[in-house]
Amino acid sequence: MQQGRTSLYATPNGATTAAKSHLQKDHRSLIAIGSSDGGSGAGDSEPSPRRQKTLEESLRKTLVTKTTGQLFRDTLLGWLAGANIPFSGIEHPLFRQLLCLMNKDLLQEVLPHSGDTIRAWMKAEFEAEKELLKDELARSPYKKHLTFDLWTSPNQYALLGITVHFVDQSQQLQFRLLALKRIFGSHGGENLGPVLQGVIEDFALSEAVGYLTADNADSGDSAIRELFQALLPQDDSVPDLARRRRIRCVNHELNLSATGFLDGTFKEAIKKLPPRSEEREFLQEENDFLENWRQSGSIRKLHDLMGWIRRGVQRREQFLQL
């Protein structure tokens, strides 16, 4: 509309940019009516900063491929688990600043803001890997042999580690950690057995259990017995089966032998022998010899020397300089 005349303008494909430019140039008073800044058309001709940011974020999201995001997630979880980093570690400002130096846009898209998200990721990853392990075990037609050991963590948790040993489809020997279960209460076999049973049933190994290896503690014997009684409740040969399937850890036996040689005594064995018997006299002489030797022998002297060195900071430093 100009000097009383009305003109029609066609806009290609419904575009409005040209129309806005015409109104701003030739009819500034018209657009000032709806303008809150006294005639400036900047607010109408340009998107708001917030809308621009949203558009930029949308465009940036298309640059993060699924492969890149998954690779970052897997690497991050591997680092957290392998280096024993707390989940909240990703919340530290310096850690986030360090990663943003590499690729700020990428990190803003793929790096979580909360350790709770990392915990959820880790749990989901564990469940996914667990299913893969179940499939791998199911494809193996051979027996699955277990080793288990009780361990106290630095934060005073009693943990039972359970590992499976098996031969896969390609005839290769494999071993996998099945579980690291926290043990509450007694550490006897009556408490460990049900934990073993739960893990075995969770991985569908009840029909494929072979031999079980543990240290020489009596709790290992009773735990295996409890396990087979639960797996084979109607079998009268469970005690004999548990005894035959139980393997004692060779490394633990060697450790016990060395410890017994260095620190052990024959007092209990001597008490069980008949008085004045040849065996009793022999063990008594052996016991007396070991006690005297430990007080003045080379092993004792070396032990005392190392203890003396380690008890002093300056002595330790001098020893390391030798």
XYZ file of C-alpha atoms in Angstrom:
322
model
C 0.000 0.000 0.000
C 1.627 3.249 -1.125
C 0.089 6.752 -1.659
C -3.437 5.424 -1.529
C -2.706 2.592 -3.887
C -2.775 -1.030 -2.894
C -0.123 -3.334 -4.370
C 0.021 -7.077 -4.129
C 3.327 -8.912 -3.702
C 3.837 -12.622 -4.293
C 6.215 -14.395 -1.903
C 7.833 -17.550 -3.285
C 7.148 -20.690 -1.262
C 5.444 -18.674 1.460
C 8.659 -16.915 2.533
C 8.231 -13.889 4.795
C 11.746 -12.433 4.875
C 11.209 -10.183 1.826
C 7.886 -8.948 3.173
C 9.433 -8.052 6.519
C 12.281 -6.216 4.791
C 9.780 -4.208 2.708
C 7.723 -3.268 5.750
C 10.806 -2.264 7.703
C 12.154 -0.110 4.864
C 9.024 1.596 3.524
C 6.470 1.247 6.320
C 8.442 1.517 9.554
C 5.430 3.085 11.310
C 3.350 -0.006 10.644
C 5.693 -2.428 12.333
C 6.320 0.039 15.145
C 2.715 -0.473 16.238
C 3.477 -4.010 17.350
C 7.001 -3.256 18.502
C 7.798 -2.805 22.190
C 11.096 -0.988 21.609
C 9.762 2.122 19.905
C 10.102 1.220 16.251
C 13.067 -1.079 16.112
C 12.364 -4.201 14.107
C 15.289 -6.160 15.413
C 13.111 -8.117 17.800
C 10.845 -9.251 14.939
C 13.409 -9.795 12.220
C 15.791 -12.017 14.240
C 15.095 -15.044 16.440
C 15.593 -14.643 20.156
C 18.951 -15.761 21.595
C 17.217 -18.633 23.363
C 15.677 -19.888 20.120
C 19.016 -19.552 18.361
C 20.734 -21.616 21.072
C 18.111 -24.315 20.831
C 18.593 -24.498 17.078
C 22.376 -24.673 17.472
C 22.011 -27.435 20.023
C 19.760 -29.367 17.664
C 22.277 -29.036 14.858
C 25.124 -30.034 17.150
C 23.296 -33.184 18.217
C 23.364 -34.431 14.651
C 27.170 -34.246 14.694
C 27.483 -36.766 17.557
C 27.074 -40.113 15.896
C 25.852 -43.122 17.798
C 29.209 -44.813 17.334
C 31.111 -41.858 18.813
C 28.748 -41.552 21.755
C 28.868 -45.269 22.510
C 32.656 -45.338 22.231
C 32.931 -42.431 24.670
C 30.540 -44.132 27.079
C 32.388 -47.462 26.954
C 35.769 -45.782 27.438
C 34.495 -43.657 30.318
C 32.988 -46.660 32.116
C 36.147 -48.689 31.547
C 38.284 -45.932 33.058
C 36.008 -45.493 36.073
C 35.934 -49.228 36.782
C 39.574 -49.983 35.977
C 41.026 -47.038 37.904
C 38.567 -47.376 40.812
C 37.220 -43.848 40.306
C 34.041 -42.864 42.202
C 30.972 -42.192 40.083
C 30.916 -38.599 41.321
C 34.359 -38.052 39.783
C 32.774 -36.898 36.529
C 31.135 -34.017 38.422
C 34.453 -32.395 39.344
C 34.785 -29.029 37.545
C 38.456 -29.515 36.667
C 37.772 -32.936 35.129
C 35.015 -31.480 32.974
C 37.175 -28.489 32.066
C 39.998 -30.810 31.036
C 37.781 -32.791 28.673
C 36.191 -29.652 27.255
C 39.624 -28.503 26.119
C 39.552 -31.333 23.593
C 36.045 -30.900 22.168
C 33.649 -28.732 24.116
C 30.627 -29.291 21.892
C 31.057 -33.053 21.939
C 31.566 -33.195 25.696
C 28.497 -31.088 26.397
C 26.494 -33.616 24.439
C 27.848 -36.936 25.734
C 29.282 -36.290 29.230
C 26.689 -36.759 32.015
C 26.329 -34.115 34.693
C 25.613 -36.484 37.593
C 27.243 -39.547 39.081
C 23.780 -41.105 39.322
C 23.734 -41.337 35.535
C 27.086 -43.113 35.605
C 25.734 -45.562 38.180
C 22.775 -46.323 35.907
C 25.111 -46.738 32.917
C 27.360 -49.074 34.872
C 24.453 -51.210 36.025
C 23.077 -51.438 32.492
C 26.524 -52.384 31.169
C 26.872 -55.061 33.846
C 23.511 -56.588 32.967
C 24.372 -56.583 29.259
C 27.753 -58.254 29.842
C 26.114 -60.738 32.182
C 23.705 -61.842 29.465
C 26.594 -62.265 27.021
C 28.428 -64.421 29.564
C 25.328 -66.542 30.094
C 25.133 -67.166 26.357
C 28.833 -68.040 26.213
C 28.471 -70.527 29.065
C 25.335 -72.034 27.535
C 27.133 -72.678 24.228
C 29.896 -74.632 25.950
C 28.959 -78.334 26.158
C 31.482 -79.088 28.913
C 31.419 -79.001 32.695
C 31.885 -75.685 34.459
C 34.425 -75.725 37.295
C 34.432 -73.089 40.016
C 36.976 -71.489 42.303
C 35.897 -69.356 45.242
C 37.659 -67.480 47.995
C 36.661 -65.186 50.833
C 38.389 -61.820 50.966
C 38.162 -58.747 53.191
C 38.192 -55.469 51.261
C 40.025 -52.333 52.473
C 36.696 -50.902 53.642
C 36.105 -54.053 55.736
C 33.563 -55.809 53.512
C 33.619 -59.601 53.518
C 33.461 -60.550 49.827
C 33.199 -63.977 48.227
C 34.781 -64.063 44.783
C 33.488 -66.794 42.460
C 35.223 -67.630 39.159
C 34.160 -70.144 36.517
C 36.650 -72.172 34.444
C 35.468 -73.879 31.263
C 36.380 -74.929 27.736
C 34.588 -72.979 25.020
C 33.347 -74.149 21.622
C 36.756 -73.616 20.045
C 38.394 -75.898 22.643
C 40.088 -72.992 24.406
C 40.332 -72.821 28.191
C 38.497 -69.787 29.540
C 37.851 -68.294 32.949
C 35.419 -65.549 33.941
C 34.562 -63.806 37.177
C 30.946 -64.639 37.944
C 30.325 -62.640 41.094
C 31.813 -60.785 44.021
C 29.187 -61.282 46.701
C 29.171 -59.555 50.048
C 28.896 -62.010 52.948
C 26.910 -61.059 56.034
C 27.184 -62.954 59.280
C 29.090 -66.192 59.712
C 31.837 -67.201 57.292
C 31.052 -70.866 57.774
C 30.040 -73.236 55.017
C 26.372 -73.127 56.019
C 26.417 -69.439 55.033
C 28.703 -69.671 51.985
C 26.899 -72.629 50.411
C 23.621 -70.775 49.680
C 25.589 -67.890 48.163
C 27.335 -70.306 45.795
C 24.006 -71.884 44.959
C 22.423 -68.514 44.138
C 25.207 -67.575 41.723
C 25.171 -70.997 40.048
C 21.418 -70.856 39.529
C 21.606 -67.264 38.316
C 23.927 -68.366 35.497
C 21.955 -71.567 34.819
C 24.862 -73.858 35.753
C 23.063 -76.242 38.098
C 23.289 -79.122 35.631
C 26.874 -78.421 34.596
C 28.775 -77.983 37.876
C 32.069 -79.850 37.859
C 34.822 -79.487 40.468
C 35.196 -76.709 43.009
C 38.505 -75.328 44.265
C 38.959 -73.415 47.523
C 41.562 -72.995 50.230
C 42.104 -75.545 52.986
C 39.714 -74.033 55.523
C 37.008 -76.326 56.870
C 34.403 -73.847 55.654
C 35.282 -74.834 52.086
C 34.380 -78.468 52.774
C 31.059 -77.604 54.388
C 30.206 -74.990 51.733
C 30.604 -77.521 48.919
C 28.619 -80.076 50.875
C 25.814 -77.560 51.431
C 25.875 -76.699 47.736
C 25.471 -80.253 46.473
C 22.799 -80.997 49.046
C 20.808 -78.073 47.636
C 21.440 -79.018 43.996
C 20.784 -82.751 44.531
C 18.323 -82.973 47.430
C 17.268 -86.557 46.603
C 20.762 -87.965 46.105
C 22.058 -90.075 49.008
C 25.629 -89.939 47.699
C 25.991 -86.187 48.248
C 28.641 -86.450 51.028
C 30.845 -88.675 48.883
C 30.203 -86.546 45.783
C 31.120 -83.351 47.635
C 34.329 -84.952 48.876
C 35.325 -86.092 45.375
C 34.472 -82.771 43.713
C 36.364 -80.691 46.275
C 39.882 -79.582 45.223
C 42.279 -77.909 47.619
C 44.229 -74.900 46.387
C 47.862 -75.945 45.798
C 49.178 -72.427 46.364
C 47.458 -72.293 49.724
C 48.921 -75.659 50.686
C 52.421 -74.451 49.788
C 51.862 -71.304 51.823
C 50.697 -73.340 54.804
C 53.717 -75.618 54.489
C 56.142 -72.692 54.404
C 54.373 -70.984 57.299
C 54.394 -74.189 59.300
C 58.105 -74.619 58.683
C 58.889 -71.066 59.770
C 56.411 -70.594 62.606
C 54.525 -73.815 63.237
C 54.863 -76.308 66.077
C 54.107 -79.981 66.594
C 52.472 -79.491 69.981
C 49.013 -80.618 68.912
C 50.386 -83.606 67.010
C 52.586 -84.596 69.974
C 49.595 -84.611 72.332
C 47.749 -87.111 70.138
C 50.595 -89.660 70.116
C 51.005 -92.349 72.803
C 53.401 -91.400 75.625
C 57.000 -92.638 75.241
C 56.319 -93.803 71.685
C 59.031 -93.522 69.058
C 56.934 -91.162 66.937
C 56.287 -88.874 69.885
C 59.954 -88.692 70.856
C 60.950 -87.945 67.249
C 58.425 -85.094 66.936
C 59.472 -83.689 70.293
C 63.111 -83.575 69.213
C 62.109 -81.992 65.897
C 60.015 -79.383 67.681
C 62.810 -78.489 70.115
C 65.287 -78.142 67.238
C 62.990 -75.816 65.288
C 62.337 -73.586 68.292
C 66.066 -73.205 68.980
C 66.861 -72.659 65.299
C 64.188 -69.960 64.932
C 65.782 -67.947 67.720
C 69.275 -67.935 66.206
C 68.973 -69.207 62.610
C 69.522 -67.226 59.418
C 65.803 -66.855 58.691
C 65.202 -65.338 62.102
C 68.146 -62.971 61.749
C 66.958 -61.847 58.311
C 63.441 -61.333 59.652
C 64.681 -59.226 62.568
C 66.950 -57.191 60.281
C 64.156 -56.332 57.864
C 61.852 -55.431 60.732
C 64.488 -53.109 62.179
C 65.008 -51.393 58.803
C 61.314 -50.889 58.115
C 60.607 -49.386 61.532
C 62.748 -46.298 60.796
C 62.332 -43.810 57.967
C 66.040 -42.958 57.800
C 67.073 -46.625 57.922
C 64.633 -47.385 55.105
C 66.076 -44.581 52.979
C 69.639 -45.774 53.597
C 68.664 -49.331 52.671
C 67.087 -48.189 49.391
C 70.291 -46.335 48.498
C 72.411 -49.499 48.720
